[in-house]
Amino acid sequence: MKKLFLLSLMLMMPVFAQASGGPSIQLDSIQADVTDKASLQRGMQTYVNYCLGCHTAQYQRYIRAAEDLHIPEELVTEHLIFSDQKIGEQMTSAMDPKLAAQWFGAPPPDLTNEVNLRGADWVYTYLRSFYADDSRPYGVNNVVYPAVGMPNVLAELQGVQSKTCGEVAKFDDHGAAVIDSLTGEPITEQSCEVFSVAEGTGNMTPAQFDATIYDLTNFMAYMSKPYKSDSQRIGLWAILFCLMMTVLFYFLKKEFWRDVH
Ligand code: HEC
């Protein structure tokens, strides 16, 4: 018994290790909603306008997105396909990955599965965490992905963010402000995660930008699991079917055994 207990503890070790070594960056949390078609439509629009030039989504076909997102096919062809691609094709871009790797230091990865790999919170926070940094080739850095090779392609919307260090209130593990017992004043500490957007550099308000990135992340969550809404619907029918069969078999069994007793 003791051995079994020890063994199960050992098996759980990696879980503990991961929990303690978790990310030091606080990710902003969102709830992706692949049933919100309007949000997915806006997200797709942002994706093809701002991302597809560098990042393919090679496991996503335009036509499948048109069906799932309820966008008429002619609108997709007219407004969402910029290359000479056909609606039946996968969402791939024209950029040569080798050249891209030369320009950016790393090739832009395919993003069809990105939300599965990193999580929606990570993607949502990453896209909002670029800040001006003159030491980087493209003049920007990212809090979530330090020394990233991607330029801040959304700067015209968000504006130029700067990472300013400042004194912020200190909170304990329970989220309560820490108070200096002598002076009764809240204790402050240096923090470098305070962002400010330079006035007049972006054409969206912070709330509008957050909403745009939510929609974009939502679309990427859909691409990671395009079958999710289908599988939820089919799953429900499958369970109902099983329940019905259970009732049916129960009465069948009763019928069969009636003569035996
Ligand atoms: C000009 C080209 C370019 C554009 C446009 C671009 N990216 Fe990137 N992106 C890159 C490059 C290059 C990397 C790889 C950076 C690295 O590994 O250092 C990258 C990395 C990423 C990553 C991190 C991938 C990972 O997990 O390692 C995400 C997420 C991402 N981009 C999302 C987007 C989204 C969403 C858009 C559209 C708003 C976008 N990118 C537009 C070039 C681009």
mmCIF file of N, CA and C in Angstrom, residues 18-92:
data_model
loop_
_atom_site.group_PDB
_atom_site.id
_atom_site.type_symbol
_atom_site.label_atom_id
_atom_site.label_comp_id
_atom_site.label_asym_id
_atom_site.label_seq_id
_atom_site.Cartn_x
_atom_site.Cartn_y
_atom_site.Cartn_z
ATOM 1 N N GLN A 18 5.442 21.331 -13.018
ATOM 2 C CA GLN A 18 4.925 22.282 -13.977
ATOM 3 C C GLN A 18 4.201 23.422 -13.257
ATOM 4 N N ALA A 19 3.463 23.060 -12.219
ATOM 5 C CA ALA A 19 2.699 24.074 -11.511
ATOM 6 C C ALA A 19 3.626 25.098 -10.874
ATOM 7 N N SER A 20 4.740 24.630 -10.302
ATOM 8 C CA SER A 20 5.608 25.580 -9.613
ATOM 9 C C SER A 20 6.411 26.418 -10.602
ATOM 10 N N GLY A 21 6.730 25.817 -11.791
ATOM 11 C CA GLY A 21 7.553 26.559 -12.744
ATOM 12 C C GLY A 21 6.715 27.307 -13.759
ATOM 13 N N GLY A 22 5.475 27.595 -13.454
ATOM 14 C CA GLY A 22 4.532 28.231 -14.380
ATOM 15 C C GLY A 22 5.021 29.570 -14.895
ATOM 16 N N PRO A 23 4.288 30.135 -15.833
ATOM 17 C CA PRO A 23 4.755 31.376 -16.439
ATOM 18 C C PRO A 23 4.791 32.516 -15.436
ATOM 19 N N SER A 24 5.843 33.332 -15.543
ATOM 20 C CA SER A 24 5.935 34.437 -14.600
ATOM 21 C C SER A 24 5.096 35.610 -15.085
ATOM 22 N N ILE A 25 4.736 35.571 -16.376
ATOM 23 C CA ILE A 25 3.911 36.642 -16.935
ATOM 24 C C ILE A 25 2.443 36.330 -16.655
ATOM 25 N N GLN A 26 1.744 37.336 -16.203
ATOM 26 C CA GLN A 26 0.301 37.158 -15.962
ATOM 27 C C GLN A 26 -0.422 37.256 -17.300
ATOM 28 N N LEU A 27 -1.054 36.165 -17.723
ATOM 29 C CA LEU A 27 -1.785 36.207 -18.992
ATOM 30 C C LEU A 27 -3.204 36.697 -18.754
ATOM 31 N N ASP A 28 -3.708 37.507 -19.676
ATOM 32 C CA ASP A 28 -5.100 37.946 -19.564
ATOM 33 C C ASP A 28 -5.983 36.824 -20.060
ATOM 34 N N SER A 29 -7.032 36.572 -19.303
ATOM 35 C CA SER A 29 -7.836 35.398 -19.591
ATOM 36 C C SER A 29 -9.054 35.753 -20.437
ATOM 37 N N ILE A 30 -9.316 34.948 -21.461
ATOM 38 C CA ILE A 30 -10.539 35.132 -22.256
ATOM 39 C C ILE A 30 -11.242 33.789 -22.421
ATOM 40 N N GLN A 31 -12.500 33.853 -22.757
ATOM 41 C CA GLN A 31 -13.271 32.649 -23.019
ATOM 42 C C GLN A 31 -13.623 32.654 -24.494
ATOM 43 N N ALA A 32 -12.948 31.804 -25.269
ATOM 44 C CA ALA A 32 -13.269 31.752 -26.697
ATOM 45 C C ALA A 32 -14.685 31.213 -26.865
ATOM 46 N N ASP A 33 -15.392 31.742 -27.863
ATOM 47 C CA ASP A 33 -16.766 31.298 -28.079
ATOM 48 C C ASP A 33 -16.973 31.060 -29.571
ATOM 49 N N VAL A 34 -16.819 29.795 -29.986
ATOM 50 C CA VAL A 34 -16.894 29.511 -31.418
ATOM 51 C C VAL A 34 -18.336 29.491 -31.933
ATOM 52 N N THR A 35 -19.300 29.752 -31.054
ATOM 53 C CA THR A 35 -20.676 29.847 -31.547
ATOM 54 C C THR A 35 -21.026 31.298 -31.914
ATOM 55 N N ASP A 36 -20.154 32.239 -31.525
ATOM 56 C CA ASP A 36 -20.395 33.652 -31.824
ATOM 57 C C ASP A 36 -19.924 33.950 -33.252
ATOM 58 N N LYS A 37 -20.815 33.735 -34.213
ATOM 59 C CA LYS A 37 -20.432 33.840 -35.627
ATOM 60 C C LYS A 37 -19.974 35.251 -35.998
ATOM 61 N N ALA A 38 -20.634 36.282 -35.448
ATOM 62 C CA ALA A 38 -20.263 37.659 -35.804
ATOM 63 C C ALA A 38 -18.824 37.932 -35.382
ATOM 64 N N SER A 39 -18.454 37.462 -34.195
ATOM 65 C CA SER A 39 -17.093 37.639 -33.706
ATOM 66 C C SER A 39 -16.100 36.897 -34.606
ATOM 67 N N LEU A 40 -16.445 35.661 -34.995
ATOM 68 C CA LEU A 40 -15.552 34.873 -35.860
ATOM 69 C C LEU A 40 -15.385 35.535 -37.222
ATOM 70 N N GLN A 41 -16.486 36.121 -37.742
ATOM 71 C CA GLN A 41 -16.405 36.793 -39.052
ATOM 72 C C GLN A 41 -15.444 37.981 -38.979
ATOM 73 N N ARG A 42 -15.586 38.778 -37.896
ATOM 74 C CA ARG A 42 -14.680 39.928 -37.744
ATOM 75 C C ARG A 42 -13.241 39.442 -37.586
ATOM 76 N N GLY A 43 -13.076 38.351 -36.826
ATOM 77 C CA GLY A 43 -11.744 37.795 -36.596
ATOM 78 C C GLY A 43 -11.095 37.335 -37.886
ATOM 79 N N MET A 44 -11.893 36.703 -38.759
ATOM 80 C CA MET A 44 -11.345 36.226 -40.026
ATOM 81 C C MET A 44 -10.903 37.400 -40.889
ATOM 82 N N GLN A 45 -11.720 38.468 -40.849
ATOM 83 C CA GLN A 45 -11.383 39.659 -41.626
ATOM 84 C C GLN A 45 -10.025 40.222 -41.175
ATOM 85 N N THR A 46 -9.838 40.320 -39.874
ATOM 86 C CA THR A 46 -8.562 40.819 -39.349
ATOM 87 C C THR A 46 -7.435 39.872 -39.744
ATOM 88 N N TYR A 47 -7.694 38.564 -39.654
ATOM 89 C CA TYR A 47 -6.643 37.583 -39.972
ATOM 90 C C TYR A 47 -6.168 37.728 -41.422
ATOM 91 N N VAL A 48 -7.116 37.781 -42.376
ATOM 92 C CA VAL A 48 -6.687 37.842 -43.777
ATOM 93 C C VAL A 48 -6.043 39.199 -44.094
ATOM 94 N N ASN A 49 -6.469 40.247 -43.393
ATOM 95 C CA ASN A 49 -5.905 41.570 -43.651
ATOM 96 C C ASN A 49 -4.520 41.765 -43.047
ATOM 97 N N TYR A 50 -4.314 41.242 -41.839
ATOM 98 C CA TYR A 50 -3.091 41.580 -41.112
ATOM 99 C C TYR A 50 -2.132 40.399 -40.888
ATOM 100 N N CYS A 51 -2.576 39.168 -41.045
ATOM 101 C CA CYS A 51 -1.724 38.044 -40.646
ATOM 102 C C CYS A 51 -1.351 37.122 -41.806
ATOM 103 N N LEU A 52 -2.307 36.904 -42.698
ATOM 104 C CA LEU A 52 -2.145 35.884 -43.738
ATOM 105 C C LEU A 52 -0.960 36.171 -44.660
ATOM 106 N N GLY A 53 -0.577 37.432 -44.781
ATOM 107 C CA GLY A 53 0.572 37.786 -45.609
ATOM 108 C C GLY A 53 1.832 37.070 -45.151
ATOM 109 N N CYS A 54 1.948 36.806 -43.878
ATOM 110 C CA CYS A 54 3.124 36.104 -43.348
ATOM 111 C C CYS A 54 2.803 34.707 -42.832
ATOM 112 N N HIS A 55 1.648 34.573 -42.163
ATOM 113 C CA HIS A 55 1.321 33.283 -41.534
ATOM 114 C C HIS A 55 0.284 32.520 -42.338
ATOM 115 N N THR A 56 0.663 31.338 -42.832
ATOM 116 C CA THR A 56 -0.336 30.505 -43.489
ATOM 117 C C THR A 56 -1.288 29.931 -42.443
ATOM 118 N N ALA A 57 -2.441 29.473 -42.940
ATOM 119 C CA ALA A 57 -3.344 28.678 -42.099
ATOM 120 C C ALA A 57 -3.683 27.491 -42.977
ATOM 121 N N GLN A 58 -2.675 26.641 -43.171
ATOM 122 C CA GLN A 58 -2.760 25.668 -44.268
ATOM 123 C C GLN A 58 -3.726 24.518 -44.027
ATOM 124 N N TYR A 59 -4.246 24.383 -42.818
ATOM 125 C CA TYR A 59 -5.235 23.313 -42.611
ATOM 126 C C TYR A 59 -6.657 23.866 -42.628
ATOM 127 N N GLN A 60 -6.769 25.147 -42.992
ATOM 128 C CA GLN A 60 -8.080 25.779 -43.040
ATOM 129 C C GLN A 60 -8.395 26.136 -44.483
ATOM 130 N N ARG A 61 -9.528 25.629 -44.982
ATOM 131 C CA ARG A 61 -9.944 26.022 -46.326
ATOM 132 C C ARG A 61 -10.906 27.199 -46.225
ATOM 133 N N TYR A 62 -10.816 28.111 -47.207
ATOM 134 C CA TYR A 62 -11.726 29.268 -47.218
ATOM 135 C C TYR A 62 -13.174 28.804 -47.202
ATOM 136 N N ILE A 63 -13.458 27.773 -48.007
ATOM 137 C CA ILE A 63 -14.862 27.368 -48.178
ATOM 138 C C ILE A 63 -15.452 26.814 -46.882
ATOM 139 N N ARG A 64 -14.597 26.103 -46.124
ATOM 140 C CA ARG A 64 -15.066 25.543 -44.851
ATOM 141 C C ARG A 64 -15.379 26.689 -43.868
ATOM 142 N N ALA A 65 -14.504 27.713 -43.878
ATOM 143 C CA ALA A 65 -14.744 28.867 -43.007
ATOM 144 C C ALA A 65 -16.031 29.578 -43.435
ATOM 145 N N ALA A 66 -16.230 29.695 -44.764
ATOM 146 C CA ALA A 66 -17.448 30.348 -45.268
ATOM 147 C C ALA A 66 -18.690 29.634 -44.734
ATOM 148 N N GLU A 67 -18.668 28.300 -44.785
ATOM 149 C CA GLU A 67 -19.816 27.516 -44.304
ATOM 150 C C GLU A 67 -19.992 27.667 -42.801
ATOM 151 N N ASP A 68 -18.912 27.438 -42.067
ATOM 152 C CA ASP A 68 -18.998 27.436 -40.599
ATOM 153 C C ASP A 68 -19.352 28.810 -40.043
ATOM 154 N N LEU A 69 -18.833 29.863 -40.703
ATOM 155 C CA LEU A 69 -19.031 31.210 -40.171
ATOM 156 C C LEU A 69 -20.251 31.908 -40.791
ATOM 157 N N HIS A 70 -20.940 31.157 -41.652
ATOM 158 C CA HIS A 70 -22.130 31.684 -42.330
ATOM 159 C C HIS A 70 -21.822 32.949 -43.129
ATOM 160 N N ILE A 71 -20.721 32.912 -43.902
ATOM 161 C CA ILE A 71 -20.427 34.037 -44.801
ATOM 162 C C ILE A 71 -20.723 33.541 -46.217
ATOM 163 N N PRO A 72 -21.563 34.273 -46.978
ATOM 164 C CA PRO A 72 -21.844 33.839 -48.350
ATOM 165 C C PRO A 72 -20.549 33.705 -49.154
ATOM 166 N N GLU A 73 -20.478 32.653 -49.983
ATOM 167 C CA GLU A 73 -19.236 32.358 -50.700
ATOM 168 C C GLU A 73 -18.745 33.513 -51.556
ATOM 169 N N GLU A 74 -19.722 34.240 -52.195
ATOM 170 C CA GLU A 74 -19.244 35.322 -53.074
ATOM 171 C C GLU A 74 -18.595 36.441 -52.256
ATOM 172 N N LEU A 75 -19.055 36.640 -51.009
ATOM 173 C CA LEU A 75 -18.426 37.678 -50.168
ATOM 174 C C LEU A 75 -17.006 37.276 -49.794
ATOM 175 N N VAL A 76 -16.815 35.980 -49.527
ATOM 176 C CA VAL A 76 -15.470 35.496 -49.195
ATOM 177 C C VAL A 76 -14.545 35.720 -50.386
ATOM 178 N N THR A 77 -15.006 35.299 -51.581
ATOM 179 C CA THR A 77 -14.178 35.451 -52.776
ATOM 180 C C THR A 77 -13.854 36.919 -53.035
ATOM 181 N N GLU A 78 -14.856 37.775 -52.820
ATOM 182 C CA GLU A 78 -14.678 39.189 -53.142
ATOM 183 C C GLU A 78 -13.822 39.934 -52.111
ATOM 184 N N HIS A 79 -14.067 39.667 -50.833
ATOM 185 C CA HIS A 79 -13.453 40.520 -49.801
ATOM 186 C C HIS A 79 -12.400 39.840 -48.935
ATOM 187 N N LEU A 80 -12.344 38.510 -48.944
ATOM 188 C CA LEU A 80 -11.428 37.865 -48.005
ATOM 189 C C LEU A 80 -10.297 37.074 -48.680
ATOM 190 N N ILE A 81 -10.359 36.957 -50.001
ATOM 191 C CA ILE A 81 -9.248 36.296 -50.700
ATOM 192 C C ILE A 81 -8.527 37.352 -51.537
ATOM 193 N N PHE A 82 -7.296 37.658 -51.165
ATOM 194 C CA PHE A 82 -6.586 38.737 -51.858
ATOM 195 C C PHE A 82 -5.688 38.230 -52.971
ATOM 196 N N SER A 83 -5.329 36.945 -52.906
ATOM 197 C CA SER A 83 -4.435 36.411 -53.929
ATOM 198 C C SER A 83 -5.305 35.830 -55.055
ATOM 199 N N ASP A 84 -4.670 35.076 -55.958
ATOM 200 C CA ASP A 84 -5.479 34.465 -57.021
ATOM 201 C C ASP A 84 -5.975 33.090 -56.585
ATOM 202 N N GLN A 85 -6.053 32.877 -55.282
ATOM 203 C CA GLN A 85 -6.508 31.586 -54.782
ATOM 204 C C GLN A 85 -7.996 31.385 -55.039
ATOM 205 N N LYS A 86 -8.396 30.106 -55.082
ATOM 206 C CA LYS A 86 -9.811 29.759 -55.247
ATOM 207 C C LYS A 86 -10.392 29.459 -53.866
ATOM 208 N N ILE A 87 -11.710 29.552 -53.756
ATOM 209 C CA ILE A 87 -12.370 29.398 -52.458
ATOM 210 C C ILE A 87 -12.201 27.985 -51.869
ATOM 211 N N GLY A 88 -11.961 27.000 -52.751
ATOM 212 C CA GLY A 88 -11.779 25.632 -52.260
ATOM 213 C C GLY A 88 -10.396 25.366 -51.689
ATOM 214 N N GLU A 89 -9.496 26.341 -51.857
ATOM 215 C CA GLU A 89 -8.112 26.103 -51.445
ATOM 216 C C GLU A 89 -7.866 26.423 -49.977
ATOM 217 N N GLN A 90 -6.706 25.969 -49.497
ATOM 218 C CA GLN A 90 -6.318 26.270 -48.124
ATOM 219 C C GLN A 90 -5.835 27.713 -48.014
ATOM 220 N N MET A 91 -5.933 28.268 -46.791
ATOM 221 C CA MET A 91 -5.529 29.662 -46.579
ATOM 222 C C MET A 91 -4.000 29.732 -46.456
ATOM 223 N N THR A 92 -3.332 29.780 -47.621
ATOM 224 C CA THR A 92 -1.877 29.870 -47.586
ATOM 225 C C THR A 92 -1.468 31.223 -48.152
#
